[in-house]
Tab-separated table of C-alpha atoms in Angstrom:
chain	number	residue	atom	x	y	z
O	66	MET	CA	15.633	-9.367	-2.762
O	67	ALA	CA	13.371	-12.253	-1.763
O	68	PHE	CA	11.367	-11.905	1.443
O	69	SER	CA	13.160	-13.761	4.245
O	70	GLY	CA	10.770	-12.809	7.027
O	71	ARG	CA	13.291	-10.910	9.120
O	72	ALA	CA	14.042	-7.233	9.468
O	73	THR	CA	17.222	-5.908	7.849
O	74	TYR	CA	18.108	-4.292	11.152
O	75	SER	CA	17.032	-6.392	14.090
O	76	ASN	CA	18.080	-7.270	17.626
O	77	ASP	CA	16.172	-10.541	17.420
O	78	THR	CA	17.090	-13.281	19.839
O	79	LEU	CA	15.377	-16.217	18.190
O	80	ILE	CA	14.042	-19.179	20.079
O	81	GLY	CA	14.474	-22.382	18.141
O	82	GLU	CA	15.461	-22.722	14.527
O	83	ASP	CA	15.144	-19.789	12.120
O	84	VAL	CA	13.614	-21.028	8.857
O	85	SER	CA	14.409	-17.974	6.744
O	86	ASP	CA	16.895	-19.864	4.559
O	87	LEU	CA	14.360	-22.605	4.064
O	88	VAL	CA	11.660	-20.146	3.064
O	89	SER	CA	13.774	-18.490	0.407
O	90	THR	CA	14.389	-21.773	-1.382
O	91	ILE	CA	11.110	-23.645	-1.186
O	92	SER	CA	8.512	-21.059	-2.235
O	93	PRO	CA	10.060	-18.035	-3.952
O	94	PHE	CA	7.202	-17.810	-6.460
O	95	GLU	CA	4.340	-18.346	-4.039
O	96	THR	CA	4.662	-14.848	-2.562
O	97	PRO	CA	5.425	-12.406	-5.408
O	98	LEU	CA	4.439	-9.290	-3.459
O	99	LEU	CA	6.466	-10.224	-0.368
O	100	ASP	CA	9.468	-11.060	-2.524
O	101	PHE	CA	9.267	-7.707	-4.323
O	102	LEU	CA	8.891	-5.698	-1.113
O	103	GLY	CA	11.749	-7.550	0.606
O	104	ASP	CA	12.647	-7.248	4.260
O	105	ALA	CA	11.631	-4.356	6.493
O	106	SER	CA	14.239	-1.847	7.634
O	107	GLN	CA	13.576	-2.665	11.291
O	108	SER	CA	11.396	-4.776	13.565
O	109	ALA	CA	8.216	-3.817	15.382
O	110	THR	CA	8.702	-3.385	19.116
O	111	ASN	CA	5.085	-3.689	20.211
O	112	VAL	CA	1.952	-5.494	19.084
O	113	LEU	CA	0.547	-2.073	18.142
O	114	HIS	CA	3.012	-0.939	15.475
O	115	GLU	CA	3.022	2.841	14.942
O	116	TRP	CA	4.688	5.186	12.498
O	117	VAL	CA	4.564	8.946	11.866
O	118	GLU	CA	3.410	10.567	8.627
O	119	ASP	CA	3.838	14.133	7.426
O	120	SER	CA	2.680	16.065	4.384
O	121	LEU	CA	3.004	19.453	2.754
O	122	ASN	CA	0.287	22.056	3.001
O	123	PRO	CA	-2.484	21.282	0.497
O	124	GLY	CA	-2.249	22.889	-2.916
O	125	THR	CA	-6.025	23.061	-3.276
O	126	LEU	CA	-8.964	23.884	-1.010
O	127	LEU	CA	-12.718	23.613	-1.369
O	128	ALA	CA	-15.250	26.422	-1.060
O	129	SER	CA	-17.840	25.713	1.655
O	130	SER	CA	-20.015	28.571	0.447
O	131	ALA	CA	-20.801	29.777	-3.060
O	132	ILE	CA	-18.631	32.565	-4.509
O	133	ALA	CA	-20.570	34.991	-6.713
O	134	SER	CA	-19.046	36.861	-9.604
O	135	ALA	CA	-17.909	40.207	-8.155
O	136	THR	CA	-15.118	42.772	-8.164
O	137	ALA	CA	-15.294	43.855	-4.489
O	138	ASP	CA	-13.570	42.082	-1.598
O	139	THR	CA	-15.402	38.880	-0.714
O	140	ALA	CA	-15.479	36.777	2.435
O	141	PHE	CA	-16.352	33.103	2.073
O	142	ARG	CA	-15.969	29.831	3.897
O	143	VAL	CA	-13.471	27.087	3.096
O	144	ASN	CA	-13.200	23.475	4.191
O	145	GLY	CA	-11.139	23.810	7.346
O	146	THR	CA	-7.873	24.642	5.584
O	147	GLY	CA	-7.838	28.392	6.184
O	148	ASN	CA	-5.120	28.074	8.813
O	149	ASN	CA	-2.802	26.792	6.085
O	150	LEU	CA	-3.115	30.070	4.162
O	151	GLN	CA	-1.222	33.348	4.533
O	152	VAL	CA	-2.183	36.912	3.774
O	153	GLY	CA	-0.864	37.537	0.275
O	154	ASP	CA	-1.597	34.036	-1.055
O	155	ILE	CA	-2.868	34.050	-4.630
O	156	LEU	CA	-5.733	31.640	-5.349
O	157	ARG	CA	-7.210	30.523	-8.658
O	158	MET	CA	-10.734	29.333	-9.286
O	159	VAL	CA	-10.560	25.935	-10.953
O	160	GLY	CA	-13.156	25.521	-13.702
O	161	GLY	CA	-13.720	22.978	-16.444
O	162	ASN	CA	-12.841	25.589	-19.065
O	163	VAL	CA	-9.867	27.419	-17.569
O	164	ILE	CA	-10.029	30.460	-19.871
O	165	ALA	CA	-13.754	31.038	-19.376
O	166	ASN	CA	-13.964	30.310	-15.635
O	167	GLU	CA	-10.597	31.399	-14.297
O	168	GLU	CA	-10.277	34.131	-11.712
O	169	LEU	CA	-7.314	34.996	-9.540
O	170	MET	CA	-7.850	36.402	-6.056
O	171	GLN	CA	-5.528	37.377	-3.215
O	172	VAL	CA	-6.049	36.517	0.434
O	173	THR	CA	-6.334	39.653	2.591
O	174	VAL	CA	-7.693	38.208	5.859
O	175	VAL	CA	-7.569	34.723	7.377
O	176	THR	CA	-10.262	34.212	10.010
O	177	GLY	CA	-9.555	30.861	11.602
O	178	ALA	CA	-9.726	27.565	9.773
O	179	ASN	CA	-13.013	28.080	7.953
O	180	SER	CA	-13.205	31.648	6.681
O	181	ILE	CA	-11.061	33.934	4.518
O	182	THR	CA	-11.459	37.286	2.809
O	183	VAL	CA	-9.988	37.870	-0.645
O	184	SER	CA	-9.376	40.721	-3.026
O	185	ARG	CA	-11.121	39.785	-6.271
O	186	GLY	CA	-9.765	39.890	-9.807
O	187	PHE	CA	-6.069	39.873	-8.864
O	188	GLY	CA	-3.915	40.969	-11.786
O	189	SER	CA	-7.102	41.848	-13.677
O	190	VAL	CA	-7.906	38.137	-14.119
O	191	GLY	CA	-11.648	37.599	-13.570
O	192	PRO	CA	-14.236	37.961	-12.189
O	193	SER	CA	-15.913	34.563	-12.184
O	194	SER	CA	-18.031	32.445	-9.830
O	195	LEU	CA	-17.733	29.139	-7.994
O	196	ALA	CA	-20.352	26.789	-6.598
O	197	VAL	CA	-20.279	25.192	-3.150
O	198	GLY	CA	-17.656	22.440	-3.205
O	199	GLY	CA	-15.723	24.059	-6.035
O	200	SER	CA	-11.936	23.942	-6.007
O	201	LEU	CA	-9.517	26.779	-5.371
O	202	GLU	CA	-5.871	26.251	-6.275
O	203	LEU	CA	-3.104	27.891	-4.286
O	204	VAL	CA	-0.937	29.446	-7.007
O	205	SER	CA	1.737	31.011	-4.795
O	206	ASN	CA	2.377	33.410	-1.961
O	207	ALA	CA	3.305	37.049	-2.554
O	208	SER	CA	4.697	38.983	0.412
O	209	LEU	CA	5.493	42.673	0.926
O	210	GLU	CA	9.071	43.862	1.147
O	211	GLY	CA	10.043	44.442	4.766
O	212	ALA	CA	6.776	43.033	6.116
O	213	ASP	CA	6.751	41.275	9.488
O	214	VAL	CA	6.261	37.509	9.590
O	215	SER	CA	3.434	36.172	11.725
O	216	GLY	CA	1.406	33.019	12.045
O	217	ASP	CA	2.237	29.339	11.786
O	218	ILE	CA	1.120	27.286	8.804
O	219	SER	CA	2.917	24.070	9.750
O	220	LEU	CA	0.872	20.870	9.820
O	221	ASN	CA	0.700	18.430	12.695
O	222	ARG	CA	2.315	15.098	11.973
O	223	SER	CA	-0.077	12.174	12.281
O	224	ARG	CA	0.484	8.846	14.040
O	225	GLN	CA	-0.681	5.809	12.120
O	226	TYR	CA	-0.776	2.227	13.301
O	227	ASN	CA	-1.512	-1.381	12.490
O	228	PHE	CA	-1.836	-4.456	14.680
O	229	VAL	CA	0.760	-7.221	14.698
O	230	GLN	CA	-0.835	-10.547	13.784
O	231	GLN	CA	0.421	-13.918	14.985
O	232	PHE	CA	0.651	-16.769	12.486
O	233	GLN	CA	1.299	-20.392	13.391
O	234	LYS	CA	1.222	-23.830	11.795
O	235	PRO	CA	1.472	-26.924	14.027
O	236	ILE	CA	3.365	-30.087	13.077
O	237	GLU	CA	2.900	-33.525	14.622
O	238	VAL	CA	4.443	-36.713	13.205
O	239	SER	CA	4.360	-40.103	14.898
O	240	ASP	CA	7.574	-41.986	15.544
O	241	THR	CA	6.292	-44.728	13.247
O	242	GLN	CA	5.860	-42.264	10.386
O	243	ARG	CA	9.427	-41.102	10.845
O	244	SER	CA	10.741	-44.666	10.822
O	245	VAL	CA	9.054	-46.162	7.759
O	246	ASN	CA	10.177	-45.691	4.173
O	247	ASN	CA	7.973	-43.117	2.456
O	248	LEU	CA	7.034	-42.974	-1.196
O	249	GLY	CA	7.982	-39.946	-3.251
O	250	GLY	CA	11.574	-39.634	-2.081
O	251	ILE	CA	10.643	-38.278	1.361
O	252	ASP	CA	13.529	-39.142	3.673
O	253	ASP	CA	11.986	-37.736	6.834
O	254	GLU	CA	8.277	-37.085	7.274
O	255	TYR	CA	8.793	-34.378	9.897
O	256	SER	CA	11.167	-32.394	7.680
O	257	TYR	CA	8.731	-32.738	4.794
O	258	GLN	CA	5.807	-31.476	6.900
O	259	LEU	CA	7.970	-28.576	8.099
O	260	GLU	CA	8.523	-27.551	4.485
O	261	GLN	CA	4.810	-27.798	3.733
O	262	ARG	CA	3.751	-25.754	6.763
O	263	THR	CA	6.388	-23.132	5.941
O	264	LYS	CA	4.970	-22.745	2.438
O	265	GLU	CA	1.499	-22.381	3.885
O	266	ILE	CA	2.422	-19.784	6.489
O	267	LEU	CA	4.177	-17.619	3.875
O	268	ARG	CA	1.131	-17.912	1.651
O	269	ASP	CA	-1.076	-16.881	4.591
O	270	LEU	CA	1.126	-13.860	5.274
O	271	GLU	CA	0.897	-12.690	1.660
O	272	LYS	CA	-2.887	-13.024	1.779
O	273	ALA	CA	-3.092	-11.058	5.039
O	274	VAL	CA	-0.761	-8.346	3.728
O	275	ILE	CA	-3.108	-7.857	0.760
O	276	LEU	CA	-6.589	-8.552	2.140
O	277	GLY	CA	-6.308	-8.529	5.941
O	278	ALA	CA	-8.791	-6.643	8.110
O	279	ALA	CA	-8.197	-5.341	11.629
O	280	SER	CA	-10.511	-7.136	14.049
O	281	GLY	CA	-11.259	-4.015	16.088
O	282	ASN	CA	-10.911	-6.071	19.269
O	283	SER	CA	-7.198	-6.656	19.553
O	284	PHE	CA	-6.397	-6.230	23.244
O	285	GLY	CA	-7.632	-7.135	26.653
O	286	SER	CA	-8.511	-10.824	26.801
O	287	LEU	CA	-7.360	-14.299	25.867
O	288	THR	CA	-10.016	-14.378	23.154
O	289	ALA	CA	-8.983	-11.132	21.446
O	290	TYR	CA	-7.396	-11.964	18.099
O	291	ARG	CA	-4.884	-9.461	16.806
O	292	SER	CA	-5.196	-9.082	13.034
O	293	MET	CA	-3.568	-6.641	10.631
O	294	LYS	CA	-5.272	-4.365	8.121
O	295	GLY	CA	-4.026	-5.285	4.651
O	296	ILE	CA	-2.913	-2.962	1.869
O	297	TRP	CA	-6.207	-3.216	-0.042
O	298	ARG	CA	-8.273	-1.966	2.909
O	299	SER	CA	-5.649	0.624	3.896
O	300	ILE	CA	-6.093	2.513	0.607
O	301	ALA	CA	-8.984	4.867	1.344
O	302	THR	CA	-8.336	8.023	-0.695
O	303	ASN	CA	-7.968	6.607	-4.193
O	304	GLN	CA	-10.559	3.870	-4.737
O	305	GLN	CA	-11.339	3.781	-8.452
O	306	THR	CA	-14.138	1.699	-9.973
O	307	THR	CA	-15.289	0.725	-13.436
O	308	THR	CA	-17.991	-1.462	-14.943
O	309	ALA	CA	-16.228	-1.899	-18.265
O	310	ALA	CA	-13.237	-3.846	-19.517
O	311	LEU	CA	-9.877	-2.585	-18.299
O	312	THR	CA	-8.409	0.006	-20.659
O	313	GLU	CA	-5.065	1.762	-20.728
O	314	THR	CA	-6.910	5.024	-20.086
O	315	PHE	CA	-8.503	3.671	-16.882
O	316	LEU	CA	-5.226	2.162	-15.709
O	317	GLY	CA	-3.055	5.207	-16.433
O	318	ASP	CA	-5.326	8.247	-16.364
O	319	THR	CA	-7.522	7.055	-13.514
O	320	ILE	CA	-5.747	4.629	-11.163
O	321	VAL	CA	-2.099	5.680	-11.541
O	322	LYS	CA	-2.972	9.354	-11.929
O	323	SER	CA	-5.082	9.383	-8.760
O	324	ALA	CA	-2.007	8.357	-6.750
O	325	TRP	CA	0.101	10.921	-8.620
O	326	ASP	CA	-2.487	13.659	-7.986
O	327	ASN	CA	-2.053	13.083	-4.242
O	328	GLY	CA	1.737	13.202	-4.273
O	329	GLY	CA	2.459	9.591	-5.196
O	330	ASP	CA	5.042	10.356	-7.857
O	331	ASP	CA	7.099	7.425	-6.506
O	332	VAL	CA	4.615	4.654	-7.348
O	333	ASP	CA	6.661	1.836	-8.862
O	334	LEU	CA	4.538	-1.296	-8.607
O	335	ILE	CA	1.309	-2.698	-10.048
O	336	VAL	CA	-0.278	-5.755	-8.421
O	337	ALA	CA	-3.233	-7.272	-10.282
O	338	ASP	CA	-5.317	-10.417	-10.226
O	339	SER	CA	-5.077	-12.880	-13.105
O	340	GLN	CA	-7.942	-11.291	-15.090
O	341	TRP	CA	-6.592	-7.761	-15.040
O	342	LYS	CA	-2.983	-8.911	-15.399
O	343	ARG	CA	-3.938	-10.637	-18.660
O	344	ALA	CA	-5.866	-7.519	-19.667
O	345	ILE	CA	-2.732	-5.422	-19.045
O	346	ASP	CA	-0.706	-7.922	-21.100
O	347	GLY	CA	-3.112	-7.417	-23.993
O	348	LEU	CA	-3.391	-3.611	-23.889
O	349	ILE	CA	-0.749	-2.930	-26.513
O	350	ASP	CA	-0.164	-6.084	-28.551
O	351	SER	CA	1.359	-4.107	-31.411
O	352	ARG	CA	4.073	-2.664	-29.153
O	353	ILE	CA	5.384	-5.930	-27.719
O	354	ARG	CA	8.904	-6.508	-28.961
O	355	VAL	CA	9.397	-9.695	-30.969
O	356	THR	CA	12.688	-11.486	-30.344
O	357	ASP	CA	14.600	-14.109	-32.320
O	358	ASP	CA	12.923	-16.920	-30.345
O	359	ALA	CA	10.772	-18.153	-33.194
O	360	ASP	CA	9.090	-20.794	-31.053
O	361	THR	CA	8.104	-18.416	-28.232
O	362	LEU	CA	5.067	-16.141	-28.223
O	363	ARG	CA	5.546	-13.377	-25.684
O	364	THR	CA	2.503	-11.413	-24.535
O	365	GLU	CA	3.598	-10.405	-21.050
O	366	VAL	CA	3.902	-6.787	-19.924
O	367	THR	CA	6.462	-6.509	-17.123
O	368	TYR	CA	6.733	-2.699	-17.050
O	369	TYR	CA	4.113	-0.014	-17.511
O	370	GLU	CA	5.408	3.467	-18.289
O	371	SER	CA	3.344	6.610	-18.745
O	372	SER	CA	3.521	10.325	-18.021
O	373	PHE	CA	3.105	9.444	-14.339
O	374	GLY	CA	6.142	7.222	-14.005
O	375	ARG	CA	7.296	3.661	-14.534
O	376	GLN	CA	5.874	0.686	-12.639
O	377	VAL	CA	6.872	-2.956	-12.423
O	378	VAL	CA	3.888	-5.165	-13.248
O	379	LEU	CA	4.123	-8.242	-11.037
O	380	PRO	CA	2.941	-11.678	-12.206
O	381	PRO	CA	-0.770	-12.296	-11.539
O	382	ASN	CA	-1.499	-12.432	-7.830
O	383	ARG	CA	-4.007	-15.129	-6.929
O	384	HIS	CA	-4.965	-13.345	-3.700
O	385	MET	CA	-6.183	-10.075	-5.253
O	386	PRO	CA	-9.956	-9.495	-5.576
O	387	TYR	CA	-11.465	-10.512	-8.930
O	388	LYS	CA	-10.666	-7.993	-11.684
O	389	SER	CA	-8.682	-5.577	-9.539
O	390	ALA	CA	-5.289	-3.903	-9.274
O	391	MET	CA	-3.263	-1.834	-6.826
O	392	VAL	CA	-0.717	0.826	-7.759
O	393	LEU	CA	1.835	1.068	-4.959
O	394	ALA	CA	5.016	2.837	-3.905
O	395	SER	CA	7.106	-0.037	-2.559
O	396	ASP	CA	9.365	2.280	-0.541
O	397	ARG	CA	6.327	3.285	1.512
O	398	ILE	CA	5.159	-0.239	2.325
O	399	GLU	CA	6.917	-2.505	4.812
O	400	VAL	CA	6.035	-5.988	6.027
O	401	VAL	CA	7.376	-5.786	9.563
O	402	PRO	CA	8.153	-8.664	11.971
O	403	LEU	CA	7.807	-8.285	15.709
O	404	GLN	CA	11.314	-8.320	17.178
O	405	GLY	CA	12.362	-11.851	18.075
O	406	ARG	CA	9.284	-13.261	16.344
O	407	SER	CA	10.164	-13.544	12.656
O	408	PHE	CA	9.108	-16.899	11.201
O	409	GLN	CA	10.858	-19.703	13.037
O	410	HIS	CA	10.487	-23.377	13.824
O	411	GLU	CA	10.117	-24.287	17.476
O	412	SER	CA	10.259	-27.844	18.819
O	413	LEU	CA	7.510	-28.657	21.303
O	414	ALA	CA	7.585	-31.115	24.188
O	415	LYS	CA	7.262	-34.722	23.104
O	416	THR	CA	3.946	-36.323	24.098
O	417	GLY	CA	3.546	-40.045	23.581
O	418	HIS	CA	5.224	-41.499	20.531
O	419	ALA	CA	5.217	-38.406	18.319
O	420	THR	CA	7.436	-35.469	17.443
O	421	ARG	CA	5.736	-32.091	17.706
O	422	GLY	CA	6.650	-28.595	16.606
O	423	VAL	CA	5.271	-25.369	15.240
O	424	VAL	CA	6.178	-22.761	12.629
O	425	VAL	CA	5.287	-19.402	14.159
O	426	GLY	CA	5.827	-15.701	13.591
O	427	GLU	CA	4.241	-12.279	14.150
O	428	TYR	CA	3.965	-9.619	11.446
O	429	THR	CA	2.172	-6.468	10.386
O	430	VAL	CA	2.220	-4.226	7.322
O	431	ALA	CA	2.879	-0.481	7.403
O	432	VAL	CA	1.182	1.356	4.523
O	433	MET	CA	2.640	4.843	4.713
O	434	ASN	CA	0.857	7.900	3.266
O	435	GLU	CA	-2.010	5.864	1.844
O	436	ALA	CA	-3.169	8.793	-0.309
O	437	GLY	CA	-0.097	8.203	-2.475
O	438	HIS	CA	-1.264	4.684	-3.387
O	439	ALA	CA	-4.324	3.693	-5.420
O	440	ARG	CA	-6.561	0.742	-6.161
O	441	GLY	CA	-9.081	-0.084	-8.872
O	442	ILE	CA	-11.739	-2.744	-9.326
O	443	ASP	CA	-14.462	-3.783	-11.741
O	444	THR	CA	-17.625	-3.451	-9.651
O	445	ASP	CA	-19.667	-5.207	-12.319
O	446	ALA	CA	-17.560	-8.367	-12.198
């Protein structure tokens, strides 16, 4: 569904003329990401738009102190995730060579968030050793029959936010301009300028949704500009880089997999600039299906499918950084209008012999569970 600028569910009371119908007909291909994402499920109700995120307990933890090869009970420090463990949990040392470096151990004591004691060589698997910063995988929990239940391993939900940014494009056309015959089939100069400004404001919104940065000074004075943080800058966990040409291995096993590793098994969208979109188109020339259209050469990849799911590959996006791509879960990204402030045309008071107006709207983007999205870029470009 093309992006109309309004929320699917909204109690908007619009002032002036809503230009959503106009937008959907004059520039459907200028905003490919907005059109793919479609309308938000609801409006924002404040200029600081907040949402709540939750996650499961982590499946891995990091050792904050070295673990020596031993058979006796061992106490060691972990990276603040001890409170998420239970007595009876079975952990596995994660090594490059699983057979050579694997050891299973069972948690016997949890001492706050940073320290645990384990019984070594659980199930006669091990012993082995682990350096500081090494990974321990939570295999499962084993509990005793009839044992009492104690402790709380639930995680606190986190509140995330983004600022609502105001966009506007002024229009001013003299009465003379509206009265003369214009070249190019323009019947009314004001209507024509309204169309042009509407195209521009949608283009600006797509740019901000991708590349926007929060100003850090969004409240408190008439000079404080509210600006949204875009998707690119919201992705902090999975930032992948390369200095070589884009390969299928880097796209699938590095970018897509990094989102999948962090729970993003719902990623369904790839947004790339023109350079990397053409590189994706050329990854598998031999596998592009040839049709009966003898006069058409097709080298466009519209879907990418691997062990980590299937993603729509959008047309090249001119607003992405040079040689870059984002792998996104569209259900966890919403472009949200402030209630009553979706894009609209408002007539302004007439001054002198001119007609004045403005196209205006306020929007933000909610990037939910950013660890389940990923981005990649060629840092040598």
